[in-house]
mmCIF file with all atom_site columns, C-alpha atoms in Angstrom:
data_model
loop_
_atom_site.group_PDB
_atom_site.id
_atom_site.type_symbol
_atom_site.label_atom_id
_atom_site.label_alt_id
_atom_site.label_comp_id
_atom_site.label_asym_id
_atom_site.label_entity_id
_atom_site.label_seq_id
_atom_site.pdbx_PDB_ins_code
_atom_site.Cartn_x
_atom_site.Cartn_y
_atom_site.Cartn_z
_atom_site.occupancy
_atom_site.B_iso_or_equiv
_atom_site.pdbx_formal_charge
_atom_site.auth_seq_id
_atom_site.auth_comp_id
_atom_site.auth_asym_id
_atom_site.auth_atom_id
_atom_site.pdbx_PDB_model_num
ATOM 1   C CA . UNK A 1 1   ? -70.935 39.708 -29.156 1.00 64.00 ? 1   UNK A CA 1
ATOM 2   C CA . UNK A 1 2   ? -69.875 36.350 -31.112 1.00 73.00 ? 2   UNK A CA 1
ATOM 3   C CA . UNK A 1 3   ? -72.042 34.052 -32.189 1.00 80.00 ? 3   UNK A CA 1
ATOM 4   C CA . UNK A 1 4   ? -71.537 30.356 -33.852 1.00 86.00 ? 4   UNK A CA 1
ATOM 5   C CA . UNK A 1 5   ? -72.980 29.229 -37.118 1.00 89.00 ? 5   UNK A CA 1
ATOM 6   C CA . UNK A 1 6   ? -72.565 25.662 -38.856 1.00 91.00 ? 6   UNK A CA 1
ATOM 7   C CA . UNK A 1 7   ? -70.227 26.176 -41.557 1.00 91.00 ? 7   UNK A CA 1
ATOM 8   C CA . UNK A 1 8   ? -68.708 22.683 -42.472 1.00 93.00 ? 8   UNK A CA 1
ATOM 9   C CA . UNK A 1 9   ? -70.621 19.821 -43.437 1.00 94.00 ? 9   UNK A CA 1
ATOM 10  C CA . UNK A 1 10  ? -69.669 16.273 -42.310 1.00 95.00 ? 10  UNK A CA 1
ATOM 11  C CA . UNK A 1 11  ? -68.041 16.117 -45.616 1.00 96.00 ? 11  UNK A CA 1
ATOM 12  C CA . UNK A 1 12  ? -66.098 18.812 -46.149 1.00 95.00 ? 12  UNK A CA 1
ATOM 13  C CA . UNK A 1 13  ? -64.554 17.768 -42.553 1.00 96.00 ? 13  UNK A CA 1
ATOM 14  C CA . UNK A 1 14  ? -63.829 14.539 -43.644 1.00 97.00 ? 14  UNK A CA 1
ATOM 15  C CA . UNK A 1 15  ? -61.815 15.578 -46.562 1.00 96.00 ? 15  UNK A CA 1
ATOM 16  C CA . UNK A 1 16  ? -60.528 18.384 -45.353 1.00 97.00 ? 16  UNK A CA 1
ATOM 17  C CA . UNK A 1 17  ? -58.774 16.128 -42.802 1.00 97.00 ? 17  UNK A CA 1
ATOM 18  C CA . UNK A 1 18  ? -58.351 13.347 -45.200 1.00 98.00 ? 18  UNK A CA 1
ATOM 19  C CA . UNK A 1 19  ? -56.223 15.285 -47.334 1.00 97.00 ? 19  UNK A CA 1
ATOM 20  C CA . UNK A 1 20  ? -54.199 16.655 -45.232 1.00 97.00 ? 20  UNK A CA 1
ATOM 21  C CA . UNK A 1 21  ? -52.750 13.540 -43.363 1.00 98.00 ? 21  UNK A CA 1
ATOM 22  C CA . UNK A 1 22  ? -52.037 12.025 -46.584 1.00 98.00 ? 22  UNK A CA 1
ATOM 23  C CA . UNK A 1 23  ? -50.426 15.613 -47.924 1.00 97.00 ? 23  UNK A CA 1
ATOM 24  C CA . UNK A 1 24  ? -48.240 15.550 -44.856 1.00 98.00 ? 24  UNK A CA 1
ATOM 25  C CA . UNK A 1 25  ? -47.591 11.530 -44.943 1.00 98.00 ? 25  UNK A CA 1
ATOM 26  C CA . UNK A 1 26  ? -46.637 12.602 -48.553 1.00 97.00 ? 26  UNK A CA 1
ATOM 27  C CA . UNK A 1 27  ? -44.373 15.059 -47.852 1.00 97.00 ? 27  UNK A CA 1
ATOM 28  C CA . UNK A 1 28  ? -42.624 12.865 -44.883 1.00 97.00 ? 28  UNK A CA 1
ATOM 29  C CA . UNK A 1 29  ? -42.322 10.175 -47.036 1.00 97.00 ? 29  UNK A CA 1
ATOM 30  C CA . UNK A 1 30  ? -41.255 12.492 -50.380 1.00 96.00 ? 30  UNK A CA 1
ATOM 31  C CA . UNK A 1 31  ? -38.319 13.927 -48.616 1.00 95.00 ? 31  UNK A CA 1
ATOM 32  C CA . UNK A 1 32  ? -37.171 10.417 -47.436 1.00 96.00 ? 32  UNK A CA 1
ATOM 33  C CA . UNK A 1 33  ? -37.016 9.703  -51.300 1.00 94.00 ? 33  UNK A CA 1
ATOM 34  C CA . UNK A 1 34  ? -35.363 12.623 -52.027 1.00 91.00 ? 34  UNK A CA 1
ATOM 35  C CA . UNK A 1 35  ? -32.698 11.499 -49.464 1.00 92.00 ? 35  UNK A CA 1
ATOM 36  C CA . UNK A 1 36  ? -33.175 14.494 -46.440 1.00 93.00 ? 36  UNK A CA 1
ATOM 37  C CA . UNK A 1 37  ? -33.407 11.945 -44.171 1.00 94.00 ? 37  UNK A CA 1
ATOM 38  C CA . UNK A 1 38  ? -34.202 8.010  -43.270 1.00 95.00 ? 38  UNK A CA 1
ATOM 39  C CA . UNK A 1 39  ? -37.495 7.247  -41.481 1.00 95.00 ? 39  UNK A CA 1
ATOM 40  C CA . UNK A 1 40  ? -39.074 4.181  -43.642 1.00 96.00 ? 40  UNK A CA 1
ATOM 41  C CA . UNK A 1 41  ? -36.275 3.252  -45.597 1.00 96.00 ? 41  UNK A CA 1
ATOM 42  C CA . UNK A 1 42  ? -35.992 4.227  -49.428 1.00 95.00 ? 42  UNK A CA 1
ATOM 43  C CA . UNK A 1 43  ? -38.508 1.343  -51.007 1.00 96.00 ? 43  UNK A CA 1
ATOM 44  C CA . UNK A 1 44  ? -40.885 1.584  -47.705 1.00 97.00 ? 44  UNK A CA 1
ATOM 45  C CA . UNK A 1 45  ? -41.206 5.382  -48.597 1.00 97.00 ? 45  UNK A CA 1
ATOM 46  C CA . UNK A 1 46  ? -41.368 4.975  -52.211 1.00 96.00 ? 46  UNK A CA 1
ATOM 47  C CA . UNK A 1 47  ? -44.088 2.476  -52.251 1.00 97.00 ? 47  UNK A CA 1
ATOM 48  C CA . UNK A 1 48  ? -45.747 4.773  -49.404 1.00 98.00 ? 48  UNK A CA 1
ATOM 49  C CA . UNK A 1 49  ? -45.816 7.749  -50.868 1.00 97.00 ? 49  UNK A CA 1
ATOM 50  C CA . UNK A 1 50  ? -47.142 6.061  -54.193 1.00 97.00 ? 50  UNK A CA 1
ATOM 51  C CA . UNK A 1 51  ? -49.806 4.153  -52.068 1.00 97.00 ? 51  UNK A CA 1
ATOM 52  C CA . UNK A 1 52  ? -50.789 7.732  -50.867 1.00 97.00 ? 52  UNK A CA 1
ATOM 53  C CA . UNK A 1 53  ? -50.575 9.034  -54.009 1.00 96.00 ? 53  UNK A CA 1
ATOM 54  C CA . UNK A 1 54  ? -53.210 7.335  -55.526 1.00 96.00 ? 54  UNK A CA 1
ATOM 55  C CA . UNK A 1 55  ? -55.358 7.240  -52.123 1.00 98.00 ? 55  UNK A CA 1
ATOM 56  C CA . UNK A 1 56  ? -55.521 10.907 -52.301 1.00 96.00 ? 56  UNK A CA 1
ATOM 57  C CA . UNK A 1 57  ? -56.735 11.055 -56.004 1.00 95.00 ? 57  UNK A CA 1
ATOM 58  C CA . UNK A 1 58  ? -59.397 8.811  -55.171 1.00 96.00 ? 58  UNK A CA 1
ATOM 59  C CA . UNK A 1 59  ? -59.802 11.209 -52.399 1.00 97.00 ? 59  UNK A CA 1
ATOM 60  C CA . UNK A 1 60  ? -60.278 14.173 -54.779 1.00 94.00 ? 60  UNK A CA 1
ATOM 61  C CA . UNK A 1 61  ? -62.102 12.487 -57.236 1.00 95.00 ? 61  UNK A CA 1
ATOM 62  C CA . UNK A 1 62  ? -64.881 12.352 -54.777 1.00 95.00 ? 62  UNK A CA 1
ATOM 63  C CA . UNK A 1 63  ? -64.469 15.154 -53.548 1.00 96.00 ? 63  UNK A CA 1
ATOM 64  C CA . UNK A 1 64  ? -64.784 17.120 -56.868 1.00 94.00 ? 64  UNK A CA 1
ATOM 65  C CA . UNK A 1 65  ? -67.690 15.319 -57.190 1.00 97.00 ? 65  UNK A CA 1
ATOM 66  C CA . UNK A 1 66  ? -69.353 15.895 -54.437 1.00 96.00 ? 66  UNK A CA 1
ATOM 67  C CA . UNK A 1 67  ? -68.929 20.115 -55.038 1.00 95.00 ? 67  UNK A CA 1
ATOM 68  C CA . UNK A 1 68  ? -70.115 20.007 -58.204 1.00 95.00 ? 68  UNK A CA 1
ATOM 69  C CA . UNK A 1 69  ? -73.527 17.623 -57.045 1.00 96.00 ? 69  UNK A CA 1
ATOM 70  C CA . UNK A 1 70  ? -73.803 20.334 -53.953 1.00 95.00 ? 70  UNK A CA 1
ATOM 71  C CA . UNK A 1 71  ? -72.921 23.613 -55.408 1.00 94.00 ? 71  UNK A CA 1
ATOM 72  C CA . UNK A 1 72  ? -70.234 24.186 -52.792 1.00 93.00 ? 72  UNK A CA 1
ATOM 73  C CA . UNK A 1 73  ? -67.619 24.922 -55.748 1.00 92.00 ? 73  UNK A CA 1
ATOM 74  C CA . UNK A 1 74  ? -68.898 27.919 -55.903 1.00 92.00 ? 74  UNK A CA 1
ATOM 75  C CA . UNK A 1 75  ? -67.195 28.970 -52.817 1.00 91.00 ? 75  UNK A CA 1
ATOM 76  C CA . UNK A 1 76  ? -64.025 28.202 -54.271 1.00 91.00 ? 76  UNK A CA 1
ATOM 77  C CA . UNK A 1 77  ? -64.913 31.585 -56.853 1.00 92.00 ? 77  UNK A CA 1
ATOM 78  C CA . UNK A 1 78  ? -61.721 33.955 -56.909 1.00 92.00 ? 78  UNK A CA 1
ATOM 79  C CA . UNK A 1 79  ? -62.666 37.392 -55.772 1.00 90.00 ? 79  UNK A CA 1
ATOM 80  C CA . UNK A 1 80  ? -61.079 40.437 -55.499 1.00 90.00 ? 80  UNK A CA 1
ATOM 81  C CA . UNK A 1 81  ? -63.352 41.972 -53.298 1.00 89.00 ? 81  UNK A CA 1
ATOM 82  C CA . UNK A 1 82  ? -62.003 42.743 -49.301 1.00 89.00 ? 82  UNK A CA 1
ATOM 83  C CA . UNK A 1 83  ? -58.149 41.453 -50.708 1.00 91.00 ? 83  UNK A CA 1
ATOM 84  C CA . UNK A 1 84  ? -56.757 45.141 -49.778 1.00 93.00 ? 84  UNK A CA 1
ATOM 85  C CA . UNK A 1 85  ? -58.718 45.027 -46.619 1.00 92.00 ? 85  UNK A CA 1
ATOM 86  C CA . UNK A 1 86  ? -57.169 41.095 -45.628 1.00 91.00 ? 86  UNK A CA 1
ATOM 87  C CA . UNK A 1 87  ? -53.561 42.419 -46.694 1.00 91.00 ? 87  UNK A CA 1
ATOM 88  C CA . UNK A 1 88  ? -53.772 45.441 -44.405 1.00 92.00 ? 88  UNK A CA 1
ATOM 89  C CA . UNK A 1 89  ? -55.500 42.787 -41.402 1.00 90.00 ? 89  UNK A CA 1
ATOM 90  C CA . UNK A 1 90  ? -53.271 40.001 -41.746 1.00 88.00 ? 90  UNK A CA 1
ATOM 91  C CA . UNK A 1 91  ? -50.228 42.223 -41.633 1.00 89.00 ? 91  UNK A CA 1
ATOM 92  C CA . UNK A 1 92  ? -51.286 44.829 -39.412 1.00 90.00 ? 92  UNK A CA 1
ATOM 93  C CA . UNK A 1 93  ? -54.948 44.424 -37.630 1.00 89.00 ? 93  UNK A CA 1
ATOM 94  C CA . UNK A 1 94  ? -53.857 41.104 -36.527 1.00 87.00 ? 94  UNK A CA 1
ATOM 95  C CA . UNK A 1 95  ? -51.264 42.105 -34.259 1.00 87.00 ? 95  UNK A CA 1
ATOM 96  C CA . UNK A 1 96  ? -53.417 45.178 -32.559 1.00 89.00 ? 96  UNK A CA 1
ATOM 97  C CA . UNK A 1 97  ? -56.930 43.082 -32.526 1.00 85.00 ? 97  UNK A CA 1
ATOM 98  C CA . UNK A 1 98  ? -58.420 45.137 -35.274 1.00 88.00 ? 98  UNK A CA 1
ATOM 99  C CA . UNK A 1 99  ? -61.599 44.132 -36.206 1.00 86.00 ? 99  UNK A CA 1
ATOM 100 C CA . UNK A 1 100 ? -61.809 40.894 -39.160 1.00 85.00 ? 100 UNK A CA 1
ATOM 101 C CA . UNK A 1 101 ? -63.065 42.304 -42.342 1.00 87.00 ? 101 UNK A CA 1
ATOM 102 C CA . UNK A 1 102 ? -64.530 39.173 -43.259 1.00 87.00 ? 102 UNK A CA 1
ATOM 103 C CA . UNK A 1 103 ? -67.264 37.463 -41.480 1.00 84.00 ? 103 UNK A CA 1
ATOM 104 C CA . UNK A 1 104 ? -68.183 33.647 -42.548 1.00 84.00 ? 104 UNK A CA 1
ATOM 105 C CA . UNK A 1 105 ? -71.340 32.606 -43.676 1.00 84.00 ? 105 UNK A CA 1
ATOM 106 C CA . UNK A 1 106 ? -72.309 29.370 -44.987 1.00 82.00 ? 106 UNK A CA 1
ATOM 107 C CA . UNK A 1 107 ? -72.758 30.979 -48.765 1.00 84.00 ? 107 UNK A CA 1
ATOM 108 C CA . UNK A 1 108 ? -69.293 32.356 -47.895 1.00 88.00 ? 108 UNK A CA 1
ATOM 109 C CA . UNK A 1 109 ? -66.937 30.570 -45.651 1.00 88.00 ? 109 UNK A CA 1
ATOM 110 C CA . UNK A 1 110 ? -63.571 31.188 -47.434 1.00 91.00 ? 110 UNK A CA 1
ATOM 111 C CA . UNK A 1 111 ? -61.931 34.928 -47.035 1.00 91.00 ? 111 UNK A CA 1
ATOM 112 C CA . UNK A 1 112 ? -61.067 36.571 -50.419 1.00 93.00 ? 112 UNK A CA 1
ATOM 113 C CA . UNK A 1 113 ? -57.405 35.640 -49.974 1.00 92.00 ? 113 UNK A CA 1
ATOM 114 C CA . UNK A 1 114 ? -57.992 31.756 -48.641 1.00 92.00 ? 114 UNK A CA 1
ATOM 115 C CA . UNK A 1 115 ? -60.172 31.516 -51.982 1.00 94.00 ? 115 UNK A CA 1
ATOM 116 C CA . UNK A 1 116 ? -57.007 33.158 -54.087 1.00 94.00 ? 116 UNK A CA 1
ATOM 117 C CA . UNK A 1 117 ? -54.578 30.644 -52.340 1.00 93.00 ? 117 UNK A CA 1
ATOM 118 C CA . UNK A 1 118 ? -56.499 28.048 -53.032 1.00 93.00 ? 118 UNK A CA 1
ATOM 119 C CA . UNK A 1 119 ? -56.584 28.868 -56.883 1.00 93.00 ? 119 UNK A CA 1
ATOM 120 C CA . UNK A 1 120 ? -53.071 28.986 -56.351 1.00 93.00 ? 120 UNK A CA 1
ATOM 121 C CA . UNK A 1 121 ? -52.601 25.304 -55.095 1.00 94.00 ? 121 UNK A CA 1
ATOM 122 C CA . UNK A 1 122 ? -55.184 24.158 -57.612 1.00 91.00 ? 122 UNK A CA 1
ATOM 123 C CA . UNK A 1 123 ? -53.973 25.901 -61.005 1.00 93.00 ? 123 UNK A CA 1
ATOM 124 C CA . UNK A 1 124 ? -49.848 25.842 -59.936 1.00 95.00 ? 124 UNK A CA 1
ATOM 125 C CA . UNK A 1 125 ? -48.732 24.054 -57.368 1.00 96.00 ? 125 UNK A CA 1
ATOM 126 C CA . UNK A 1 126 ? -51.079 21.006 -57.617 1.00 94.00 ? 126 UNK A CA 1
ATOM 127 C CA . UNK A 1 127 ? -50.829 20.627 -61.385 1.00 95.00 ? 127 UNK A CA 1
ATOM 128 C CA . UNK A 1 128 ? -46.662 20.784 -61.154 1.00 96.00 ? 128 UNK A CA 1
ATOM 129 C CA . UNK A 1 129 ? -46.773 18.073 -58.420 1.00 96.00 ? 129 UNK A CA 1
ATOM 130 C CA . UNK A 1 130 ? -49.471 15.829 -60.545 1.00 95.00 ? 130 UNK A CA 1
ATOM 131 C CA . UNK A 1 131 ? -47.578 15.793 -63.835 1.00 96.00 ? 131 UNK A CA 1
ATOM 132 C CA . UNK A 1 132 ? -43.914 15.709 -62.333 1.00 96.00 ? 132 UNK A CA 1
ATOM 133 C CA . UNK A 1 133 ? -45.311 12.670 -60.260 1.00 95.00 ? 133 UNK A CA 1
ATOM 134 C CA . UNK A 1 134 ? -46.865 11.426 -62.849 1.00 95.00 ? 134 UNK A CA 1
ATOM 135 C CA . UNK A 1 135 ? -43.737 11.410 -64.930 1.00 95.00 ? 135 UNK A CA 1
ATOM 136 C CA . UNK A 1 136 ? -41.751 9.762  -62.297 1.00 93.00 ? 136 UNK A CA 1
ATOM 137 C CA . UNK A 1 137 ? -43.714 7.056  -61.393 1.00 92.00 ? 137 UNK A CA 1
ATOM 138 C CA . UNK A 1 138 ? -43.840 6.465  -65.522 1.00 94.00 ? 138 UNK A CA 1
ATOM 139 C CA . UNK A 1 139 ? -40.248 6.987  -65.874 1.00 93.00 ? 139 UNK A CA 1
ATOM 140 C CA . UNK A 1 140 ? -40.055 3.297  -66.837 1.00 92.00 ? 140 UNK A CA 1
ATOM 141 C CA . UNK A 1 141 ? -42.802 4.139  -69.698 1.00 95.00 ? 141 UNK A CA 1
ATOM 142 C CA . UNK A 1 142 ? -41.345 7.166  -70.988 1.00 94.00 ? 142 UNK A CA 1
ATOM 143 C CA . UNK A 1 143 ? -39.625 5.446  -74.663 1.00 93.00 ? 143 UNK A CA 1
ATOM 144 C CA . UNK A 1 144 ? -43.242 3.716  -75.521 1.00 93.00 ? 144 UNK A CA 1
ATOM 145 C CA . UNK A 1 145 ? -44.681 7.338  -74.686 1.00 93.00 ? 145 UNK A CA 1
ATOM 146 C CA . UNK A 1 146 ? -41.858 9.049  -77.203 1.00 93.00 ? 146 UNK A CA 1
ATOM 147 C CA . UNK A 1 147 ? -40.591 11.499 -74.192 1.00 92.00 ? 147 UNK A CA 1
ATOM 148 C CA . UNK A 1 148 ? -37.343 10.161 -73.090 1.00 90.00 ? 148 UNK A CA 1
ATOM 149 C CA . UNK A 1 149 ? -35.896 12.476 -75.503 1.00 91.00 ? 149 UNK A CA 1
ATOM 150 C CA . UNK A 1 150 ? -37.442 15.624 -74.338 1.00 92.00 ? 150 UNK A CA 1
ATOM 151 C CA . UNK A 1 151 ? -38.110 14.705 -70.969 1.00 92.00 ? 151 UNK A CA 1
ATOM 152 C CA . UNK A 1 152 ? -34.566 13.927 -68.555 1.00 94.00 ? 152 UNK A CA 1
ATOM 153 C CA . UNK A 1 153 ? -35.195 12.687 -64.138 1.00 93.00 ? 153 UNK A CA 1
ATOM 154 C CA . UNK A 1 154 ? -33.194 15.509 -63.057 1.00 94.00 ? 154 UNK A CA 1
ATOM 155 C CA . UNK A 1 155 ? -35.575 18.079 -64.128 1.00 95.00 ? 155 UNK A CA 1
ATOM 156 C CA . UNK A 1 156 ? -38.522 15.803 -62.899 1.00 96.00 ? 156 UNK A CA 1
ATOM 157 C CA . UNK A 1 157 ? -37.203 15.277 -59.842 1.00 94.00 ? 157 UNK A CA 1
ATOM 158 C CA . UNK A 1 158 ? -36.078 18.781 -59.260 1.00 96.00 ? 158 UNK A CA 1
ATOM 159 C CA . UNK A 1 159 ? -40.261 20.170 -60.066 1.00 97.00 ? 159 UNK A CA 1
ATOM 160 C CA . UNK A 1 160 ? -41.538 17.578 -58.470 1.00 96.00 ? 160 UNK A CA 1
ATOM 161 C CA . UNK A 1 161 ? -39.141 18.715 -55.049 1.00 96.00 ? 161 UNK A CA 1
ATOM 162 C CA . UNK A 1 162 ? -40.100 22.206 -56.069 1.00 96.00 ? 162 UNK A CA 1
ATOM 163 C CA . UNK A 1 163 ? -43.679 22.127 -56.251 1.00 97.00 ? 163 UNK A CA 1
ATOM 164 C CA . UNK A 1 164 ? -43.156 19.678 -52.231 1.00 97.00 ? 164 UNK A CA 1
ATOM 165 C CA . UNK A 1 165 ? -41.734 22.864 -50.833 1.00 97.00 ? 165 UNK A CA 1
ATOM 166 C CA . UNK A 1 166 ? -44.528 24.858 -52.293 1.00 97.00 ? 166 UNK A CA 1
ATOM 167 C CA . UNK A 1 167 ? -46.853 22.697 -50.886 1.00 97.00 ? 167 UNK A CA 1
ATOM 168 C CA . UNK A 1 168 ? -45.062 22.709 -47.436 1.00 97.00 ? 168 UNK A CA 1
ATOM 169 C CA . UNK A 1 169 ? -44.941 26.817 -47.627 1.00 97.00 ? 169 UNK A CA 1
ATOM 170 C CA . UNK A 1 170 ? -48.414 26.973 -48.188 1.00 96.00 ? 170 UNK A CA 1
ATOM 171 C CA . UNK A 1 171 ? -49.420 24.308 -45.535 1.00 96.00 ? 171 UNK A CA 1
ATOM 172 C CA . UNK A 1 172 ? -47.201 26.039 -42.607 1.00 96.00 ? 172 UNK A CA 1
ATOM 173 C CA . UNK A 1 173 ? -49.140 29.376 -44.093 1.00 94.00 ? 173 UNK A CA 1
ATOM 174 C CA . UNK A 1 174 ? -52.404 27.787 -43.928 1.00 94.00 ? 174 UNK A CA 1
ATOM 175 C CA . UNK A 1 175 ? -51.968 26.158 -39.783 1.00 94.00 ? 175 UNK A CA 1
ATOM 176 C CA . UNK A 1 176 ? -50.779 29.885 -39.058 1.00 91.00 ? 176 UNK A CA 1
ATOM 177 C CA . UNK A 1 177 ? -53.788 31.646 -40.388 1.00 89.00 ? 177 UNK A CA 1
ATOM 178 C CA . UNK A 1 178 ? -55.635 29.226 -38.351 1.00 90.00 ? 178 UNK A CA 1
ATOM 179 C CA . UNK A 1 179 ? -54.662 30.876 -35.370 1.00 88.00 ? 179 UNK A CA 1
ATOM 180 C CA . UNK A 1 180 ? -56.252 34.175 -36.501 1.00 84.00 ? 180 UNK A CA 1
ATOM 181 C CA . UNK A 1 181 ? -59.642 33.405 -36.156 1.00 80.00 ? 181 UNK A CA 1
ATOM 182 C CA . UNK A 1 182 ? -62.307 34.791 -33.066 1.00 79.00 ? 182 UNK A CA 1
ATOM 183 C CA . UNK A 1 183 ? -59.892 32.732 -30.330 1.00 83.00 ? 183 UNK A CA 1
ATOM 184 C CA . UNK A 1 184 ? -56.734 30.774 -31.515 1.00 86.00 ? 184 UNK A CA 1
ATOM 185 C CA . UNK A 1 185 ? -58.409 27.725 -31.956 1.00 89.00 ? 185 UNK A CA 1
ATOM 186 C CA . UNK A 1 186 ? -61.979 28.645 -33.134 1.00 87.00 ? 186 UNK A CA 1
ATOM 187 C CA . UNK A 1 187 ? -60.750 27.892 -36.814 1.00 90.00 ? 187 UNK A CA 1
ATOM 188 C CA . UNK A 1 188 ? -59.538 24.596 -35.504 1.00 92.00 ? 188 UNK A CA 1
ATOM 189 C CA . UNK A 1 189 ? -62.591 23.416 -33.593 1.00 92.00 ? 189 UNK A CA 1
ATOM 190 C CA . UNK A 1 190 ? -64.875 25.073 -37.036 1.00 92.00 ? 190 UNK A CA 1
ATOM 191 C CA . UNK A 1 191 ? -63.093 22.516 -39.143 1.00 94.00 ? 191 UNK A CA 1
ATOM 192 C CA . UNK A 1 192 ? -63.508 19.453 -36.386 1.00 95.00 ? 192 UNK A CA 1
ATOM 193 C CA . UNK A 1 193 ? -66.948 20.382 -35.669 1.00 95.00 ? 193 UNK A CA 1
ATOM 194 C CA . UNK A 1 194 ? -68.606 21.961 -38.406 1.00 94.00 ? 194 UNK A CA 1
ATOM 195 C CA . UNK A 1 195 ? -69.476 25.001 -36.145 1.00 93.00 ? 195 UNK A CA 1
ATOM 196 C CA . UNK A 1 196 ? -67.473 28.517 -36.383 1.00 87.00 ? 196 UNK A CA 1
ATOM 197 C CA . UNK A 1 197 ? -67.643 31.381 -33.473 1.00 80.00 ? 197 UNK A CA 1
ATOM 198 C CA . UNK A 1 198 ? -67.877 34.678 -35.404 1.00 75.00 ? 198 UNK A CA 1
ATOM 199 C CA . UNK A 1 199 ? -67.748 38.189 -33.703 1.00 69.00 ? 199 UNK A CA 1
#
């Protein structure tokens, strides 16, 4: 028998959403730069995709402060705990409607393997994207800095395009994991409003 408990705060929903618009705007608008394709034109997209840039730092600055005021970092805590038991659901139990190993609380809302991912994207994938961004948007600043020497736009350009596909991997990951909660779409409707259906 399911039952629903509030797991998202108004917050959490409004940044969760928040970021990702502006990640996928971001990654529209970064491929148009990197040439795939023409949608905005190459100036529209580059002044776009800087304009989001800097929207979604704001974005995270408040956010970071606002789990550090709450305590809710703490749910971001890698664990090890249940991994072998995801693994073997994820890749097995999911296709034979085995039972989920992990039930969501609101002192626990993130599975052992969303909280490793998300150490992932926050120690790798979002550092390499910051700094080769970073760099980029700079490049005109990079003599008075001292790096031109050490530092060439190729290899910038070629992280920065790196980490966008990492970030695109783990976001077609993340909207197909979605779809392996109590229904389809109970993950879906958690994160719009704040209430998650749990066996």
């Amino acid at each position: 028998m399911s039952e629903k408990i509030y797991v998202f705060k108004r917050f959490e929903r409004f940044w969760h959403w928040s970021q990702a618009t502006l990640i996928i705007f971001m990654l529209i608008t970064g491929f148009e730069v990197h040439g795939s394709y023409h949608l905005f034109g190459f100036g529209q997209a580059v002044n776009l995709h800087t304009i989001s840039a800097w929207t979604l730092i704001g974005l995270w600055v408040f956010a970071i402060f606002w789990h550090f005021t709450t305590g809710e970092w703490k749910q971001y805590i890698p664990t090890l705990d249940k991994v072998i038991a995801m693994i073997k659901f994820y890749s097995v139990g999911i296709f034979i409607h085995a039972p989920h190993p992990f039930k969501a609380t609101q002192l626990k809302k993130h599975n052992p393997l969303q909280r490793l991912a998300y150490l992932g994207v926050l120690l790798f994938i979002g550092p390499l994207l910051w700094t080769s961004g970073w760099f980029y948007l700079f490049f005109g600043d990079w003599s008075v800095w001292g790096v031109d020497k050490y530092v060439s736009l190729e290899w910038v350009a070629f992280f920065h395009t790196a980490g966008a596909f990492m970030m695109l991997l783990f976001l077609i990951a993340h909207v197909y994991l979605t779809t392996a909660g109590h229904t389809p779409t109970s993950h879906i409707k958690a994160m719009i409003t704040g209430w998650e259906e749990v066996d």
